[in-house]
Amino acid sequence: GETGRCTISGHRTTYGAPFNRVDELSAEDLIYLDSVKGETYVYAVTKQEIVKPTDVHILEGNDKKELLLTACHPKYSAAYRIIIYAELVNIYPIGDLS
């Protein structure tokens, strides 16, 4: 929930494939992250981008409260990376998603 980029990477086809369908996220979809402190962070997807694995500039911080989800692209290949950008829209205390 702080200013800057939080980046989470996941596999699309191995190790349980947690990001198997990450390419289906689109603008305004919501992403919910629960913290170990019990808070729920809600992010809204702003865009999707395909980049080369060497394009590490995407990890640089900025003045937004932003989440990046990254995975290899296309499935079964490491030729590119799919990047999902999302901005923080709300933080809910433990047990309060009203």
XYZ file of C-alpha atoms in Angstrom:
98
model
C 0.000 0.000 0.000
C 3.000 2.328 0.009
C 4.150 4.523 -2.851
C 6.137 2.590 -5.456
C 5.820 -0.740 -7.227
C 5.187 -4.066 -5.587
C 6.061 -6.826 -8.046
C 4.874 -10.421 -7.833
C 6.049 -12.999 -10.363
C 4.528 -16.403 -10.954
C 4.694 -19.377 -13.274
C 2.016 -19.995 -15.890
C 2.568 -23.702 -16.534
C 4.764 -25.165 -13.763
C 5.065 -25.147 -9.973
C 1.297 -25.104 -9.525
C 0.853 -22.514 -12.320
C -0.418 -19.699 -10.058
C -0.449 -17.228 -12.987
C -1.824 -19.645 -15.591
C -4.640 -17.303 -16.614
C -2.986 -13.937 -15.852
C -3.407 -12.957 -19.519
C -7.185 -12.883 -18.978
C -6.971 -9.864 -16.658
C -8.097 -6.625 -18.277
C -8.565 -2.960 -17.398
C -10.646 -2.326 -14.270
C -10.533 -5.966 -13.074
C -9.899 -6.059 -9.328
C -7.060 -7.910 -7.603
C -7.342 -8.646 -3.873
C -4.207 -9.232 -1.788
C -4.388 -10.254 1.864
C -1.485 -9.188 4.079
C -0.031 -11.130 6.998
C -1.403 -8.344 9.217
C -4.932 -9.180 8.064
C -5.554 -6.218 5.776
C -6.925 -6.652 2.250
C -5.397 -4.500 -0.477
C -7.560 -3.940 -3.549
C -5.894 -3.049 -6.847
C -7.569 -2.181 -10.176
C -5.877 -3.356 -13.368
C -4.835 -0.425 -15.537
C -3.075 -2.119 -18.444
C -1.348 -5.200 -19.800
C 1.986 -5.192 -21.635
C 4.289 -7.737 -23.277
C 8.025 -7.017 -22.870
C 11.368 -8.702 -23.468
C 12.975 -10.463 -20.482
C 15.747 -7.849 -20.594
C 13.295 -4.940 -20.129
C 13.956 -4.638 -16.404
C 13.082 -0.922 -16.426
C 9.506 -1.967 -15.621
C 10.658 -2.726 -12.073
C 11.673 0.866 -11.382
C 9.640 2.672 -8.776
C 7.301 5.574 -9.393
C 5.023 7.893 -7.455
C 1.982 5.599 -7.649
C 0.814 2.844 -5.305
C 1.142 0.146 -7.913
C 1.165 -3.631 -8.242
C 2.871 -5.480 -11.097
C 2.164 -9.116 -11.850
C 4.733 -10.740 -14.134
C 4.966 -14.116 -15.856
C 6.555 -15.716 -18.903
C 4.731 -15.261 -22.200
C 3.399 -17.013 -24.184
C 2.553 -20.125 -22.189
C 5.254 -22.811 -22.440
C 7.843 -20.217 -23.500
C 10.218 -17.792 -21.812
C 10.606 -15.602 -24.909
C 8.722 -12.646 -23.402
C 7.100 -11.466 -20.177
C 3.502 -10.481 -19.663
C 3.101 -7.554 -17.276
C -0.144 -6.651 -15.542
C -0.199 -3.145 -14.048
C -2.674 -2.318 -11.281
C -3.158 0.685 -8.992
C -4.257 0.623 -5.363
C -7.892 1.625 -4.938
C -8.555 0.680 -1.297
C -7.232 -0.982 1.839
C -9.660 -2.806 4.134
C -8.903 -3.705 7.741
C -9.110 -7.344 8.759
C -12.531 -8.839 8.085
C -14.059 -5.669 6.563
C -14.776 -5.810 2.833
C -17.910 -3.652 2.993
